[in-house]
Coordinates of C-alpha atoms and ligand atoms in Angstrom, one line a residue:
M1 CA 10.1 -25.1 29.0
V2 CA 11.5 -23.0 26.0
T3 CA 13.1 -19.6 26.4
A4 CA 13.0 -17.0 23.9
N5 CA 16.1 -17.9 23.0
Q6 CA 15.8 -21.6 21.7
L7 CA 11.9 -20.7 20.8
S8 CA 13.8 -18.0 17.8
I9 CA 16.5 -20.5 16.9
N10 CA 13.7 -23.1 16.3
L11 CA 11.7 -20.5 14.2
K12 CA 14.2 -19.6 12.2
S13 CA 14.8 -22.9 10.9
L14 CA 11.2 -23.8 10.2
L15 CA 10.6 -20.7 8.7
K16 CA 14.1 -21.1 6.6
Q17 CA 13.1 -24.7 5.4
N18 CA 10.1 -23.4 4.1
N19 CA 11.6 -20.9 2.1
I20 CA 10.5 -17.8 3.5
E21 CA 13.4 -15.3 2.6
N22 CA 13.4 -12.8 5.2
Y23 CA 13.1 -16.3 7.3
I24 CA 15.1 -13.9 10.2
F25 CA 13.1 -10.7 10.0
E26 CA 9.7 -12.5 10.2
S27 CA 11.2 -14.5 12.9
R28 CA 11.5 -11.7 14.9
C29 CA 8.1 -10.4 13.9
I30 CA 6.2 -13.3 14.8
I31 CA 8.3 -13.7 17.9
E32 CA 7.9 -9.9 19.0
F33 CA 4.0 -10.1 17.9
V34 CA 3.0 -13.4 19.9
L35 CA 4.6 -11.7 23.1
N36 CA 3.3 -8.2 23.0
I37 CA 6.7 -6.3 22.1
P38 CA 6.4 -3.4 20.8
Y39 CA 8.9 -3.2 17.2
N40 CA 11.8 -2.6 17.4
R41 CA 11.7 -1.1 21.4
L42 CA 12.6 -3.4 23.3
S43 CA 14.7 -6.0 22.9
I44 CA 14.1 -9.7 24.1
N45 CA 16.0 -11.5 26.8
P46 CA 17.3 -14.5 25.7
D47 CA 16.4 -16.4 28.6
M48 CA 13.2 -15.5 29.1
V49 CA 10.8 -18.7 29.6
V50 CA 7.9 -18.6 27.2
S51 CA 4.9 -19.8 27.9
E52 CA 3.3 -22.8 26.9
D53 CA 0.5 -20.9 25.4
A54 CA 2.7 -18.2 23.3
V55 CA 4.3 -21.2 22.3
N56 CA 1.7 -22.8 20.6
K57 CA 0.5 -19.2 19.5
I58 CA 3.5 -19.2 17.6
R59 CA 3.7 -22.6 16.1
K60 CA 0.3 -21.9 14.7
I61 CA 1.0 -18.9 13.2
A62 CA 4.2 -19.7 11.9
N63 CA 1.8 -23.3 10.1
K64 CA -0.3 -20.6 8.6
R65 CA 3.0 -18.9 7.0
I66 CA 4.8 -21.4 5.7
S67 CA 0.9 -22.7 3.7
G68 CA 1.8 -19.0 1.9
Y69 CA -0.8 -16.5 4.0
P70 CA 1.1 -13.4 4.2
L71 CA 3.0 -12.7 6.9
Q72 CA 1.8 -8.9 7.4
Y73 CA -1.9 -10.4 7.8
L74 CA -1.1 -12.4 10.9
L75 CA 0.6 -9.4 12.3
G76 CA -2.7 -7.0 11.4
Q77 CA -0.3 -4.4 11.1
W78 CA 1.8 -3.3 9.0
E79 CA 4.4 0.1 8.5
F80 CA 4.3 2.5 5.7
F81 CA 6.3 5.5 5.6
G82 CA 7.2 5.5 9.0
L83 CA 3.5 4.7 10.3
P84 CA 1.4 1.9 11.5
F85 CA -1.8 0.5 9.4
Y86 CA -4.0 -1.9 9.7
V87 CA -4.5 -4.8 7.5
G88 CA -5.9 -8.3 7.2
E89 CA -8.2 -9.8 4.3
G90 CA -9.8 -7.5 1.6
V91 CA -7.5 -4.9 1.6
L92 CA -4.5 -4.4 -0.3
I93 CA -0.9 -4.6 1.6
P94 CA 0.8 -1.0 1.7
R95 CA 4.2 -1.6 -0.7
Q96 CA 7.5 -0.3 0.4
D97 CA 7.4 1.1 -3.8
T98 CA 4.2 2.8 -3.0
E99 CA 6.7 5.1 -1.5
T100 CA 7.8 6.6 -4.7
L101 CA 4.2 7.5 -5.2
V102 CA 4.1 9.5 -2.0
E103 CA 7.9 11.0 -2.3
S104 CA 7.3 12.3 -5.8
V105 CA 3.8 13.9 -3.9
L106 CA 5.8 15.5 -1.6
N107 CA 9.0 17.2 -4.1
H108 CA 5.9 18.7 -5.7
V109 CA 4.5 20.4 -3.2
Q110 CA 7.7 21.9 -2.1
T111 CA 8.9 22.6 -5.6
L112 CA 5.8 24.7 -6.3
N113 CA 5.2 25.8 -2.8
L114 CA 2.1 24.5 -2.4
T115 CA 0.2 25.6 0.4
K116 CA -3.2 23.9 2.1
P117 CA -3.0 21.9 -1.3
S118 CA -5.9 20.0 -2.1
V119 CA -5.3 16.2 -2.0
L120 CA -7.9 13.6 -3.8
D121 CA -6.5 10.0 -3.4
L122 CA -8.9 8.1 -5.5
C123 CA -8.8 3.3 -4.7
S124 CA -7.1 4.1 -2.1
G125 CA -7.5 1.2 0.1
T126 CA -5.8 1.3 3.5
G127 CA -5.5 4.6 2.9
C128 CA -1.6 4.8 3.2
I129 CA -0.5 7.5 0.8
A130 CA -3.6 9.4 1.5
I131 CA -2.4 9.0 5.7
A132 CA 1.6 9.4 5.0
L133 CA 0.4 12.8 2.4
E134 CA -1.8 14.1 5.5
K135 CA 0.6 13.8 8.0
N136 CA 3.7 15.3 5.7
I137 CA 1.8 18.6 4.3
L138 CA 1.4 21.8 6.1
S139 CA -2.5 21.7 6.4
A140 CA -3.4 19.6 3.3
N141 CA -6.6 18.7 3.0
V142 CA -6.7 15.3 2.1
C143 CA -9.6 13.5 0.7
A144 CA -9.6 9.4 -0.4
A145 CA -12.2 7.0 -2.1
E146 CA -12.1 3.8 -2.2
L147 CA -15.4 1.6 -3.6
S148 CA -14.8 -2.0 -0.8
T149 CA -16.4 -1.3 2.5
T150 CA -14.5 -3.9 3.7
A151 CA -11.0 -1.5 2.8
L152 CA -13.1 1.4 4.1
S153 CA -12.8 0.0 7.4
Y154 CA -9.7 -0.9 6.9
L155 CA -9.3 2.8 5.7
T156 CA -11.5 4.6 8.8
K157 CA -9.4 2.7 11.4
N158 CA -6.3 3.4 10.1
I159 CA -7.1 7.4 10.1
S160 CA -8.0 6.7 13.9
L161 CA -4.5 4.9 14.6
N162 CA -2.4 8.1 13.0
S163 CA -5.0 10.7 14.4
S164 CA -5.3 12.0 11.1
S165 CA -7.6 14.3 9.5
V166 CA -8.1 12.7 5.5
T167 CA -12.5 13.2 4.7
V168 CA -13.8 9.3 3.4
Y169 CA -15.7 8.8 0.5
N170 CA -17.0 5.7 -0.7
G171 CA -17.5 5.7 -4.1
D172 CA -16.4 4.1 -7.9
V173 CA -14.0 5.3 -9.6
L174 CA -15.0 5.4 -12.6
D175 CA -18.7 6.3 -11.9
E176 CA -18.7 10.2 -13.6
K177 CA -21.6 10.9 -11.0
F178 CA -18.9 10.1 -8.1
A179 CA -16.5 12.1 -9.6
G180 CA -19.3 15.8 -10.3
L181 CA -18.5 15.8 -6.2
F182 CA -15.0 17.0 -6.7
S183 CA -13.4 19.8 -8.6
S184 CA -10.4 22.7 -8.0
L185 CA -7.5 19.8 -6.4
D186 CA -4.2 20.2 -6.6
I187 CA -3.5 16.5 -7.0
I188 CA -4.3 13.6 -7.8
T189 CA -2.7 10.2 -6.4
S190 CA -3.1 6.9 -7.6
N191 CA -2.7 3.5 -6.8
P192 CA -5.0 1.8 -9.1
P193 CA -5.6 -2.2 -9.9
Y194 CA -2.9 -3.1 -12.1
L195 CA -2.7 -6.6 -12.9
T196 CA -2.7 -7.7 -16.7
K197 CA -4.8 -10.7 -17.4
K198 CA -1.5 -12.8 -18.1
D199 CA 0.1 -11.5 -14.7
M200 CA -3.3 -13.0 -12.8
Q201 CA -2.4 -16.5 -13.8
V202 CA 1.5 -16.2 -12.5
I203 CA 0.9 -14.2 -9.3
P204 CA 2.9 -15.4 -6.2
E205 CA 1.0 -17.5 -3.7
E206 CA 1.1 -14.5 -0.6
V207 CA -0.2 -11.9 -3.2
K208 CA -3.4 -14.5 -3.9
H209 CA -5.0 -14.0 -0.2
E210 CA -5.2 -10.5 -1.5
P211 CA -8.5 -9.2 -2.8
S212 CA -8.5 -9.2 -7.0
M213 CA -10.5 -6.5 -7.0
A214 CA -7.3 -4.4 -5.8
L215 CA -5.1 -5.6 -8.7
F216 CA -6.8 -6.7 -12.0
G217 CA -7.2 -4.1 -14.1
G218 CA -9.0 -5.5 -17.0
D219 CA -7.0 -7.2 -19.6
N220 CA -4.1 -5.5 -20.4
G221 CA -3.6 -3.9 -16.9
L222 CA -4.6 -0.2 -18.3
L223 CA -8.4 -0.4 -17.7
F224 CA -8.3 2.1 -14.5
Y225 CA -5.2 4.4 -15.4
E226 CA -7.9 5.4 -18.8
K227 CA -10.6 5.7 -17.0
I228 CA -9.6 7.7 -14.1
T229 CA -7.6 10.0 -17.3
A230 CA -10.4 10.8 -18.8
I231 CA -13.0 10.6 -15.8
W232 CA -11.1 13.4 -12.7
K233 CA -9.3 15.1 -14.9
H234 CA -12.3 17.2 -14.5
C235 CA -11.8 17.8 -10.6
L236 CA -8.3 19.5 -11.0
K237 CA -7.5 23.2 -10.6
P238 CA -5.6 24.7 -14.2
G239 CA -2.5 23.9 -13.3
G240 CA -3.1 20.0 -11.2
A241 CA -1.8 17.2 -11.5
I242 CA -2.1 13.7 -11.4
F243 CA 0.3 11.0 -9.7
Y244 CA 0.2 7.4 -10.8
E245 CA 2.0 4.0 -9.4
I246 CA 2.3 1.8 -12.4
G247 CA 3.4 -1.9 -12.7
M248 CA 6.9 -2.5 -13.9
G249 CA 7.1 -1.3 -17.5
Q250 CA 3.5 -0.1 -18.2
E251 CA 5.2 3.9 -18.1
T252 CA 4.9 4.7 -22.3
D253 CA 1.2 3.5 -22.5
V254 CA 0.6 5.4 -19.0
A255 CA 1.8 8.5 -20.3
N256 CA 0.2 8.2 -23.9
I257 CA -2.8 8.4 -21.8
L258 CA -2.0 10.8 -19.9
K259 CA -1.0 12.8 -22.9
E260 CA -3.9 12.0 -24.9
N261 CA -6.1 13.6 -22.3
N262 CA -4.3 17.1 -22.5
F263 CA -1.1 16.2 -19.7
T264 CA 2.1 17.8 -19.8
D265 CA 5.2 18.2 -18.1
I266 CA 5.1 14.0 -17.3
T267 CA 7.6 12.6 -15.4
F268 CA 8.6 9.2 -14.3
N269 CA 10.1 8.3 -10.7
H270 CA 12.0 5.5 -10.0
D271 CA 11.4 2.8 -6.9
L272 CA 14.6 1.6 -5.0
N273 CA 14.8 -1.5 -7.4
G274 CA 15.3 1.4 -10.0
I275 CA 11.9 0.7 -11.9
I276 CA 10.1 2.8 -13.0
R277 CA 7.2 3.6 -10.2
V278 CA 5.2 6.9 -10.8
V279 CA 4.2 8.5 -13.7
S280 CA 3.1 12.5 -13.2
G281 CA 1.8 14.9 -15.2
V282 CA -0.2 18.4 -15.1
Y283 CA -3.4 19.2 -16.6
N284 CA -3.7 22.9 -18.3
Ligands
LIG301 N1 2.0 -3.6 -7.1 C1 1.2 -4.9 -7.1 C2 1.8 -6.7 -6.9 O1 2.3 -7.1 -6.8 C3 0.1 -4.7 -7.4 C4 -0.7 -3.6 -7.3 C5 -2.2 -3.0 -7.2 O2 -2.3 -3.5 -8.6 N2 -1.7 -1.8 -7.7 O3 1.2 -7.3 -6.4

């Protein structure tokens, strides 16, 4: 017989011994998940006796976690911009860094006082950017494009989960014909794959479980910025803007790509670590 308190102590020390940096937080996530306790809404009674079945489940999950499997895939859901998203193998896990992109777009919409803007998110994955924007801009018309059918099934489920009105398109952002379906957009957003060939050789164990299709941005990491800018700028209305998430140190290259494509008002925004994470520009 084991109480929730003993279980929590054991799990924390197991995760800590195995170098899980956020072992306290992760232990809580795993216990709450298995005991079906809504995140942060109920506290666990420390004296509660945990069933053998639940203990076994927790042990299994903990073992997979310490083998390097991402916590988010084990839980099946993750939070982004205060909203829940289904995640699993085949779709990129929403990162906190990406909230900077959402905030940058929301600031732009407010500054220009855009009403009912039309927004398209490319390489949408879980749909975290598209859905967070749709939920936070009044009467926005938001579309999300994704190539991978696995990711697309998460995107569709996440739209329902959040009662969102985002419209989904299955297509390749490198295909000019696909871009031909869109015109007069106010805003394009994208967190495209941006890791270089070198980056891919040193990605952490956990990231290896995520789809390389969502990570690898060609040898120099810039392939998608080059192609998306050239192909999709024609879908913007005059004065429309593009917002990219970028990898650390890519700002000069991405700003140059935007300038070469007649974008002006190039702006950088920093993430919570002070790293330039978003590059945007206006198309004239
Ligand atoms: N931010 C991701 C990472 O750290 C990369 C995501 C992307 O390529 N868009 O691995």
